[in-house]
Amino acid sequence: MKIGIDKMAFATTNEYIDLRELARVRGDEPDKYTIGIGQEQQAVVPPTQDIVTLGAAAADKMLTPEERDRISTVIVATESGIDNSKASAIYVKHLLGLNDFVRAVELKEACYSATAGIQFARGLVALNPQESVLVIAADIARYGLAVPGEVTQGAGAVAMLVSQNPRVITLEATSVSLTKDVMDFWRPLYATEAMVDGKYSTNVYIDFFKQTLERYQQLTGRGLEDMSAITFHLPFTKMGKKALEAVLGDRDDATAQRLRDALTASQIYSRRVGNLYTGSLYLGLMSYLQNGAAHAGDRVALFSYGSGAEAEFYTGILEPGFADNLSSVFTDLDARKQVTIDEYEQAFNQHLGMNADDVEFDISADQAKFVLAGQKNHQRIYKCK
Ligand code: CAA
C-alpha cells in the first residue's frame, strides 16, 4: 500500500521584520545575518497568535469537508506547548470543527517530533487505510532579545495530511533514526526562551546528518546520485549548506550540482520566515517542491533534526500533481506587513508566556481567522473570526 503526505499547507503570522534593520539596531554587520546566517526576514508574533492559532490556520487552508470527515487522529508536534497537561491538538480539533470521534495528541522532541508524527501516522493508516491523520508541526522559536540566537527566531506551522494513495509524496520503507543524550539546546519548565550551546548544536547536527545518511546508504545500497534533492531541517538556512557541504566536500559533478541547486530552492521560504522548529524541514520541502526542479517519480530525501538530540533520514517518491496539493506560500509571505524593531520588541514582550493573570488582548488588529483572545481563570480563550 502506498502511504505518504497527501496535502501540505503553511501558515505564519501577518508581520515580519527585516533582518538588515535588526543588524543595524544590534550593531552587527547586515551581511552576517543575510550571508553568514542566511536569513533575510523573520516572522513577528503578536500576542494574539500561538501554536494553536497557527496550526489551525495551516490545516484550515487545505482541508475539504470530506477530508475533515476522514481524519481519525490529530497530532500536533511542537516544543512551544501552551499547557503542560492538555494537548494543543484538542484546541486545534475544536477550531477546525472536526468530528468528536477523533484522537488528538501532542508530541515533543525539539525540532524532530513532526517526523515522529508522520511515522506514527503512517502506521495508523497502514492499519486503517480508509482513515487519514492530520499532522501539524507548529512552533514559535524564541531565544530572546539581543542574544546570538535572536537572528534564528521565527514562527509558523505546516499542516500535513497523511493518507493512503497520497498526492504529494509516497514514503519509502527505509528510515534511519538516531538518538543520543546531548545538551545542545533545551528549555527548562520555568523558561519561555530556549537555552542553547549554539556552535556545539551545529556540530551535533552535522554529525547526526553524516551518521544517518551513511546508515541509510548501507541499508539501501543507494547513494547521493539516487536522490534528486535532500531537504533539511533549517534552523537558519546556512545550516543546510553546512551539512550538505560536509558530505559533498569538493565534489563538483552533476549530482553535487543538483543537490546544491535543490538546497537553494528549499531555503527560499525559511529565509523569509525564520526557524519554525518542528515545521522547518517541511517548509523546506514545500519550498523545494514549489521552486526547485522537482518532477513526479523523483526520490526526495528528508533530514530531520531535533536537539537533545534525535535525527531521522528518510526518503519518498514524488507523486504526479504534487504541486496542486500545496498551499501558496508566496501569497502569504507577500501579504505580510513589515514592522519596526521597536514594534517587534513590544510584541516579543507581550506574549502570554508564564503570566497567570486574566488578560484580554485587542484582537481587532489581527486579521487572522483564528486568534488567541486572552486568558481567563487560567484558561486560554481562542476565537474564530
Ligand atoms: N559577512 C558575512 N558573513 C559573516 C559576517 C559578515 N560580515 N560576519 C560573520 N559572518 C559569518 C561567520 O563567519 C559565521 O559563518 P560560519 O558559521 O560559516 O563560520 C556566521 O556568519 C555566524 O557568525 P558567528 O558564528 O559569529 O555567529 P554567532 O556567534 O552570533 O552565532 C549561531 C551563530 C550559533 C547560529 C547562533 O545564531 C545560535 O546559537 N543559533 C541558535 C542555535 C541553532 O540554530 N543551532 C542549529 C543547530 S540545532 C537545531 O537545528 C535545532 C534548532 O532548531 C535549534
Short mmCIF file of C-alpha atoms and ligand atoms in Angstrom, two decimals:
data_model
loop_
_atom_site.label_atom_id
_atom_site.label_comp_id
_atom_site.label_asym_id
_atom_site.label_seq_id
_atom_site.Cartn_x
_atom_site.Cartn_y
_atom_site.Cartn_z
CA MET A 1 0.00 0.00 0.00
CA LYS A 2 1.27 3.49 -0.83
CA ILE A 3 1.22 5.79 2.22
CA GLY A 4 2.55 9.31 2.47
CA ILE A 5 1.77 13.02 2.53
CA ASP A 6 -1.41 13.80 0.64
CA LYS A 7 -1.57 17.56 1.16
CA MET A 8 0.55 20.29 2.79
CA ALA A 9 -0.23 23.85 3.86
CA PHE A 10 1.73 26.55 5.64
CA ALA A 11 0.68 29.44 7.87
CA THR A 12 2.68 32.14 9.59
CA THR A 13 1.92 35.45 11.26
CA ASN A 14 0.96 38.61 9.37
CA GLU A 15 4.01 40.63 10.48
CA TYR A 16 7.76 40.44 9.94
CA ILE A 17 10.98 42.36 10.47
CA ASP A 18 13.78 42.96 8.01
CA LEU A 19 16.94 41.44 9.47
CA ARG A 20 19.19 44.14 7.96
CA GLU A 21 17.34 46.59 10.17
CA LEU A 22 17.75 44.29 13.19
CA ALA A 23 21.50 44.01 12.45
CA ARG A 24 21.85 47.80 12.40
CA VAL A 25 20.00 48.17 15.71
CA ARG A 26 22.07 45.39 17.32
CA GLY A 27 25.34 46.87 15.98
CA ASP A 28 26.09 43.90 13.70
CA GLU A 29 27.06 43.77 10.02
CA PRO A 30 23.88 43.09 7.96
CA ASP A 31 25.89 40.61 5.85
CA LYS A 32 26.45 38.48 8.93
CA TYR A 33 22.69 37.93 9.14
CA THR A 34 21.89 37.67 5.42
CA ILE A 35 25.01 35.80 4.25
CA GLY A 36 26.72 34.39 7.36
CA ILE A 37 23.47 33.05 8.86
CA GLY A 38 21.41 33.16 5.67
CA GLN A 39 18.26 34.89 6.92
CA GLU A 40 16.54 37.95 5.36
CA GLN A 41 13.28 38.36 7.27
CA GLN A 42 11.75 36.99 10.47
CA ALA A 43 8.14 36.39 11.46
CA VAL A 44 6.96 38.62 14.31
CA VAL A 45 4.42 37.00 16.64
CA PRO A 46 1.65 39.22 18.02
CA PRO A 47 0.28 38.15 21.43
CA THR A 48 -2.90 37.02 19.64
CA GLN A 49 -1.08 34.18 17.84
CA ASP A 50 0.36 30.93 19.17
CA ILE A 51 0.88 27.35 18.02
CA VAL A 52 -2.84 26.59 18.20
CA THR A 53 -3.94 29.51 16.00
CA LEU A 54 -1.07 28.97 13.55
CA GLY A 55 -1.61 25.22 13.41
CA ALA A 56 -5.36 25.58 12.89
CA ALA A 57 -4.80 28.22 10.20
CA ALA A 58 -2.44 25.95 8.25
CA ALA A 59 -4.81 22.96 8.41
CA ASP A 60 -7.91 25.06 7.66
CA LYS A 61 -6.39 26.21 4.36
CA MET A 62 -6.14 22.76 2.88
CA LEU A 63 -8.94 20.59 4.23
CA THR A 64 -12.17 19.99 2.31
CA PRO A 65 -15.28 18.91 4.31
CA GLU A 66 -14.83 15.32 3.06
CA GLU A 67 -11.18 15.29 4.16
CA ARG A 68 -12.15 16.60 7.60
CA ASP A 69 -14.58 13.69 7.96
CA ARG A 70 -11.88 11.11 7.18
CA ILE A 71 -9.44 12.36 9.85
CA SER A 72 -9.12 9.80 12.65
CA THR A 73 -6.24 11.41 14.53
CA VAL A 74 -4.80 14.88 15.03
CA ILE A 75 -1.13 15.08 16.03
CA VAL A 76 0.36 18.45 16.91
CA ALA A 77 4.15 18.30 17.03
CA THR A 78 5.62 21.21 18.96
CA GLU A 79 8.18 22.33 21.50
CA SER A 80 6.21 25.54 22.15
CA GLY A 81 3.47 23.89 24.20
CA ILE A 82 0.79 26.10 25.72
CA ASP A 83 -0.14 23.76 28.57
CA ASN A 84 1.83 21.13 30.47
CA SER A 85 -1.12 18.76 30.51
CA LYS A 86 -3.78 19.42 27.89
CA ALA A 87 -2.79 18.75 24.28
CA SER A 88 -2.85 21.72 21.90
CA ALA A 89 -4.31 19.26 19.37
CA ILE A 90 -7.63 19.38 21.26
CA TYR A 91 -7.93 23.15 20.74
CA VAL A 92 -6.96 22.70 17.09
CA LYS A 93 -9.54 19.95 16.65
CA HIS A 94 -12.19 22.28 18.08
CA LEU A 95 -11.22 25.28 15.91
CA LEU A 96 -11.28 23.09 12.80
CA GLY A 97 -14.75 21.77 13.67
CA LEU A 98 -13.67 18.14 13.45
CA ASN A 99 -15.87 15.22 14.40
CA ASP A 100 -15.70 14.37 18.14
CA PHE A 101 -14.75 10.77 17.32
CA VAL A 102 -11.07 11.54 16.76
CA ARG A 103 -8.00 11.14 18.94
CA ALA A 104 -5.91 14.25 19.50
CA VAL A 105 -2.41 14.31 21.00
CA GLU A 106 0.71 16.45 21.20
CA LEU A 107 4.24 15.19 20.50
CA LYS A 108 7.51 16.68 21.70
CA GLU A 109 11.16 16.18 20.84
CA ALA A 110 12.55 19.58 19.91
CA CYS A 111 12.51 20.17 16.13
CA TYR A 112 12.24 16.47 15.32
CA SER A 113 8.77 15.49 16.58
CA ALA A 114 6.79 16.18 13.40
CA THR A 115 8.82 13.44 11.75
CA ALA A 116 7.86 11.03 14.53
CA GLY A 117 4.27 12.21 13.96
CA ILE A 118 4.49 11.31 10.28
CA GLN A 119 5.94 7.88 11.05
CA PHE A 120 3.21 7.19 13.64
CA ALA A 121 0.59 8.41 11.17
CA ARG A 122 1.95 6.01 8.59
CA GLY A 123 1.39 3.12 10.99
CA LEU A 124 -2.18 4.22 11.75
CA VAL A 125 -3.02 4.49 8.06
CA ALA A 126 -1.49 1.06 7.40
CA LEU A 127 -3.91 -0.37 10.00
CA ASN A 128 -6.92 1.65 8.82
CA PRO A 129 -6.39 2.61 5.17
CA GLN A 130 -9.71 4.47 4.89
CA GLU A 131 -8.62 6.97 7.56
CA SER A 132 -6.32 10.00 7.36
CA VAL A 133 -4.11 11.51 10.02
CA LEU A 134 -3.60 15.24 10.36
CA VAL A 135 -0.02 16.04 11.44
CA ILE A 136 0.66 19.66 12.34
CA ALA A 137 4.16 20.97 13.01
CA ALA A 138 3.74 24.29 14.82
CA ASP A 139 6.29 26.33 16.75
CA ILE A 140 7.45 29.73 17.85
CA ALA A 141 11.25 29.91 18.02
CA ARG A 142 12.20 32.24 20.89
CA TYR A 143 15.75 32.85 22.06
CA GLY A 144 15.46 36.37 23.48
CA LEU A 145 16.27 39.93 22.50
CA ALA A 146 19.86 40.83 21.62
CA VAL A 147 21.27 37.31 22.06
CA PRO A 148 23.15 35.32 19.35
CA GLY A 149 20.14 33.10 18.69
CA GLU A 150 17.82 36.08 18.06
CA VAL A 151 18.57 36.15 14.35
CA THR A 152 17.45 32.50 14.13
CA GLN A 153 13.98 33.02 15.63
CA GLY A 154 10.79 32.57 13.59
CA ALA A 155 7.27 31.18 13.76
CA GLY A 156 4.75 29.21 11.77
CA ALA A 157 3.05 25.91 11.15
CA VAL A 158 2.99 23.28 8.44
CA ALA A 159 -0.07 21.03 8.29
CA MET A 160 0.15 17.67 6.54
CA LEU A 161 -2.48 15.10 5.78
CA VAL A 162 -1.11 11.55 5.83
CA SER A 163 -3.16 9.01 3.88
CA GLN A 164 -3.07 6.07 1.51
CA ASN A 165 -2.54 6.86 -2.19
CA PRO A 166 -1.02 10.25 -1.30
CA ARG A 167 -0.93 13.06 -3.84
CA VAL A 168 2.33 14.73 -2.76
CA ILE A 169 4.90 12.12 -1.74
CA THR A 170 4.85 8.38 -1.05
CA LEU A 171 7.16 7.46 1.80
CA GLU A 172 9.67 4.68 1.20
CA ALA A 173 10.18 1.82 3.66
CA THR A 174 13.68 2.57 4.95
CA SER A 175 14.02 5.25 7.56
CA VAL A 176 17.02 5.74 9.86
CA SER A 177 16.55 7.25 13.33
CA LEU A 178 19.38 8.21 15.69
CA THR A 179 19.03 9.29 19.33
CA LYS A 180 21.72 10.34 21.84
CA ASP A 181 21.52 12.24 25.14
CA VAL A 182 23.12 15.58 24.17
CA MET A 183 22.72 19.05 25.76
CA ASP A 184 22.91 21.32 22.72
CA PHE A 185 19.55 23.10 23.11
CA TRP A 186 16.78 22.78 25.71
CA ARG A 187 14.13 24.79 27.56
CA PRO A 188 13.55 24.12 31.29
CA LEU A 189 9.95 24.25 32.56
CA TYR A 190 10.50 27.68 34.11
CA ALA A 191 11.81 29.31 30.90
CA THR A 192 9.97 30.85 27.95
CA GLU A 193 13.19 31.18 25.91
CA ALA A 194 15.43 28.37 24.72
CA MET A 195 18.87 27.73 26.17
CA VAL A 196 21.41 26.79 23.57
CA ASP A 197 25.06 25.98 23.04
CA GLY A 198 24.90 27.36 19.51
CA LYS A 199 28.21 26.29 17.96
CA TYR A 200 28.02 22.86 19.59
CA SER A 201 24.46 22.39 18.27
CA THR A 202 25.60 23.00 14.68
CA ASN A 203 28.35 20.38 15.09
CA VAL A 204 25.96 17.80 16.56
CA TYR A 205 23.54 18.48 13.69
CA ILE A 206 26.24 17.80 11.08
CA ASP A 207 27.45 14.71 12.89
CA PHE A 208 23.89 13.28 13.08
CA PHE A 209 23.37 14.03 9.39
CA LYS A 210 26.50 12.17 8.38
CA GLN A 211 25.69 9.17 10.60
CA THR A 212 22.08 8.76 9.45
CA LEU A 213 22.96 9.25 5.79
CA GLU A 214 25.75 6.69 5.99
CA ARG A 215 23.49 4.12 7.63
CA TYR A 216 20.73 4.79 5.07
CA GLN A 217 23.26 4.16 2.32
CA GLN A 218 24.40 0.91 3.96
CA LEU A 219 20.82 -0.33 4.43
CA THR A 220 19.54 0.57 0.95
CA GLY A 221 22.61 0.48 -1.26
CA ARG A 222 21.53 3.90 -2.55
CA GLY A 223 23.92 6.81 -2.89
CA LEU A 224 23.57 10.57 -3.34
CA GLU A 225 23.20 10.03 -7.09
CA ASP A 226 19.87 8.27 -6.37
CA MET A 227 18.40 11.41 -4.73
CA SER A 228 17.02 14.41 -6.62
CA ALA A 229 17.18 16.52 -3.50
CA ILE A 230 17.95 16.38 0.19
CA THR A 231 15.72 18.67 2.21
CA PHE A 232 16.98 19.68 5.64
CA HIS A 233 15.73 20.94 8.96
CA LEU A 234 16.60 24.64 8.54
CA PRO A 235 17.05 26.41 11.90
CA PHE A 236 18.74 29.01 9.70
CA THR A 237 19.38 28.47 6.01
CA LYS A 238 23.18 28.33 6.28
CA MET A 239 22.78 25.21 8.46
CA GLY A 240 21.55 23.18 5.47
CA LYS A 241 24.56 24.34 3.46
CA LYS A 242 26.98 23.41 6.25
CA ALA A 243 25.51 19.89 6.42
CA LEU A 244 25.34 19.31 2.67
CA GLU A 245 28.88 20.57 2.10
CA ALA A 246 30.11 18.31 4.90
CA VAL A 247 29.23 15.31 2.72
CA LEU A 248 29.86 16.79 -0.73
CA GLY A 249 33.35 18.08 0.09
CA ASP A 250 34.97 19.31 -3.12
CA ARG A 251 32.68 17.26 -5.39
CA ASP A 252 31.53 19.28 -8.36
CA ASP A 253 29.86 16.64 -10.53
CA ALA A 254 26.25 16.61 -11.75
CA THR A 255 24.95 15.01 -8.53
CA ALA A 256 26.65 17.61 -6.34
CA GLN A 257 25.35 20.43 -8.53
CA ARG A 258 21.81 19.03 -8.46
CA LEU A 259 21.82 18.72 -4.66
CA ARG A 260 23.23 22.24 -4.25
CA ASP A 261 20.55 23.68 -6.57
CA ALA A 262 17.85 21.76 -4.70
CA LEU A 263 19.13 23.11 -1.38
CA THR A 264 18.95 26.68 -2.72
CA ALA A 265 15.32 26.10 -3.77
CA SER A 266 14.47 24.59 -0.38
CA GLN A 267 15.83 27.61 1.52
CA ILE A 268 13.66 30.30 -0.11
CA TYR A 269 10.76 30.34 2.36
CA SER A 270 12.81 29.78 5.53
CA ARG A 271 14.97 32.76 4.58
CA ARG A 272 11.82 34.91 4.90
CA VAL A 273 10.21 33.35 7.96
CA GLY A 274 13.00 32.03 10.20
CA ASN A 275 13.10 28.90 12.28
CA LEU A 276 9.80 27.02 12.64
CA TYR A 277 11.50 24.36 14.78
CA THR A 278 9.38 21.24 14.01
CA GLY A 279 7.96 22.73 10.81
CA SER A 280 11.24 23.89 9.24
CA LEU A 281 12.07 20.69 7.41
CA TYR A 282 8.57 20.55 5.96
CA LEU A 283 8.56 24.20 4.93
CA GLY A 284 11.88 23.43 3.23
CA LEU A 285 10.23 20.52 1.42
CA MET A 286 7.40 22.81 0.26
CA SER A 287 9.94 25.39 -0.88
CA TYR A 288 11.84 22.80 -2.91
CA LEU A 289 8.65 21.39 -4.44
CA GLN A 290 7.42 24.85 -5.46
CA ASN A 291 10.72 26.44 -6.52
CA GLY A 292 13.08 23.61 -7.46
CA ALA A 293 13.44 21.25 -10.44
CA ALA A 294 11.15 18.65 -8.87
CA HIS A 295 9.38 16.04 -11.03
CA ALA A 296 6.94 13.22 -10.37
CA GLY A 297 8.85 9.98 -9.77
CA ASP A 298 11.85 11.73 -8.21
CA ARG A 299 13.28 10.47 -4.94
CA VAL A 300 13.49 13.26 -2.34
CA ALA A 301 15.34 12.76 0.96
CA LEU A 302 14.37 14.40 4.24
CA PHE A 303 16.80 15.03 7.09
CA SER A 304 15.03 15.77 10.36
CA TYR A 305 16.99 17.01 13.39
CA GLY A 306 15.87 17.90 16.89
CA SER A 307 18.27 18.99 19.60
CA GLY A 308 18.61 16.84 22.64
CA ALA A 309 19.22 15.06 20.23
CA GLU A 310 17.38 12.97 17.69
CA ALA A 311 17.55 12.74 13.92
CA GLU A 312 15.93 10.78 11.12
CA PHE A 313 16.87 10.37 7.47
CA TYR A 314 14.18 9.06 5.15
CA THR A 315 13.04 9.28 1.56
CA GLY A 316 9.92 9.44 -0.56
CA ILE A 317 8.88 9.40 -4.20
CA LEU A 318 7.03 12.43 -5.62
CA GLU A 319 3.57 11.80 -6.98
CA PRO A 320 2.12 13.26 -10.22
CA GLY A 321 0.32 16.52 -9.47
CA PHE A 322 2.22 17.10 -6.20
CA ALA A 323 2.32 20.84 -6.89
CA ASP A 324 -1.51 21.06 -6.88
CA ASN A 325 -1.68 19.87 -3.30
CA LEU A 326 0.46 22.52 -1.60
CA SER A 327 -0.75 25.89 -0.28
CA SER A 328 0.60 29.03 -1.95
CA VAL A 329 3.37 30.23 0.38
CA PHE A 330 4.47 33.30 -1.57
CA THR A 331 0.92 34.70 -1.38
CA ASP A 332 1.07 34.60 2.43
CA LEU A 333 4.60 35.96 2.68
CA ASP A 334 3.94 38.84 0.29
CA ALA A 335 0.76 39.84 2.16
CA ARG A 336 2.59 40.39 5.47
CA LYS A 337 3.25 43.81 6.96
CA GLN A 338 6.76 44.92 7.90
CA VAL A 339 7.07 46.26 11.45
CA THR A 340 9.85 48.22 13.13
CA ILE A 341 12.34 46.73 15.57
CA ASP A 342 10.60 48.64 18.39
CA GLU A 343 7.25 47.11 17.43
CA TYR A 344 8.84 43.66 17.25
CA GLU A 345 10.35 44.04 20.72
CA GLN A 346 6.98 45.13 22.14
CA ALA A 347 5.24 42.13 20.59
CA PHE A 348 8.01 39.85 21.89
CA ASN A 349 7.43 41.04 25.44
CA GLN A 350 3.61 40.98 25.28
CA HIS A 351 3.17 37.24 24.75
CA LEU A 352 1.22 35.33 27.37
CA GLY A 353 4.23 33.30 28.48
CA MET A 354 4.15 32.38 32.17
CA ASN A 355 1.61 35.08 33.04
CA ALA A 356 -1.06 33.68 35.39
CA ASP A 357 -3.32 36.77 35.39
CA ASP A 358 -6.52 37.27 33.44
CA VAL A 359 -5.61 39.02 30.17
CA GLU A 360 -7.74 40.35 27.32
CA PHE A 361 -5.89 41.03 24.06
CA ASP A 362 -7.03 43.54 21.45
CA ILE A 363 -7.85 41.17 18.59
CA SER A 364 -9.03 43.90 16.21
CA ALA A 365 -5.54 44.40 14.70
CA ASP A 366 -5.05 40.71 13.91
CA GLN A 367 -6.57 39.77 10.55
CA ALA A 368 -6.11 36.03 11.09
CA LYS A 369 -9.17 33.77 11.20
CA PHE A 370 -8.08 32.11 14.46
CA VAL A 371 -6.86 34.28 17.34
CA LEU A 372 -5.92 33.96 20.98
CA ALA A 373 -8.21 36.50 22.67
CA GLY A 374 -6.64 36.18 26.11
CA GLN A 375 -6.76 34.15 29.30
CA LYS A 376 -9.43 33.90 31.97
CA ASN A 377 -9.35 31.76 35.13
CA HIS A 378 -6.10 30.22 33.83
CA GLN A 379 -7.81 29.11 30.60
CA ARG A 380 -6.80 30.27 27.13
CA ILE A 381 -9.61 31.81 25.11
CA TYR A 382 -9.49 31.15 21.37
CA LYS A 383 -11.78 32.82 18.84
CA CYS A 384 -12.65 32.06 15.25
CA LYS A 385 -13.38 35.38 13.47
N1 CAA B 1 29.60 38.84 6.36
C1 CAA B 1 29.39 37.54 6.05
N2 CAA B 1 29.44 36.53 6.97
C2 CAA B 1 29.70 36.87 8.25
C3 CAA B 1 29.94 38.21 8.64
C4 CAA B 1 29.89 39.22 7.63
N3 CAA B 1 30.07 40.50 7.92
N4 CAA B 1 30.18 38.21 9.97
C5 CAA B 1 30.10 36.93 10.41
N5 CAA B 1 29.79 36.12 9.36
C6 CAA B 1 29.59 34.66 9.38
C7 CAA B 1 30.58 33.90 10.25
O1 CAA B 1 31.79 33.67 9.57
C8 CAA B 1 29.79 32.62 10.52
O2 CAA B 1 29.86 31.78 9.40
P1 CAA B 1 30.21 30.21 9.57
O3 CAA B 1 29.18 29.67 10.55
O4 CAA B 1 30.02 29.65 8.21
O5 CAA B 1 31.57 30.13 10.12
C9 CAA B 1 28.34 33.12 10.60
O6 CAA B 1 28.32 34.43 9.99
C10 CAA B 1 27.80 33.26 12.00
O7 CAA B 1 28.71 34.03 12.75
P2 CAA B 1 29.07 33.67 14.23
O8 CAA B 1 29.48 32.23 14.29
O9 CAA B 1 30.00 34.68 14.78
O10 CAA B 1 27.62 33.86 14.87
P3 CAA B 1 27.13 33.83 16.33
O11 CAA B 1 28.22 33.52 17.30
O12 CAA B 1 26.39 35.07 16.50
O13 CAA B 1 26.13 32.54 16.40
C11 CAA B 1 24.65 30.77 15.87
C12 CAA B 1 25.54 31.89 15.31
C13 CAA B 1 25.50 29.79 16.66
C14 CAA B 1 23.99 30.01 14.71
C15 CAA B 1 23.55 31.41 16.76
O14 CAA B 1 22.73 32.19 15.97
C16 CAA B 1 22.72 30.42 17.53
O15 CAA B 1 23.07 30.00 18.63
N6 CAA B 1 21.53 29.98 16.95
C17 CAA B 1 20.63 29.06 17.59
C18 CAA B 1 21.13 27.62 17.56
C19 CAA B 1 20.87 26.94 16.26
O16 CAA B 1 20.10 27.35 15.43
N7 CAA B 1 21.55 25.77 16.07
C20 CAA B 1 21.37 25.00 14.86
C21 CAA B 1 21.60 23.52 15.11
S1 CAA B 1 20.45 22.96 16.39
C22 CAA B 1 18.98 22.76 15.58
O17 CAA B 1 18.93 22.68 14.38
C23 CAA B 1 17.72 22.67 16.37
C24 CAA B 1 17.11 24.03 16.37
O18 CAA B 1 16.28 24.33 15.51
C25 CAA B 1 17.54 24.96 17.38
#
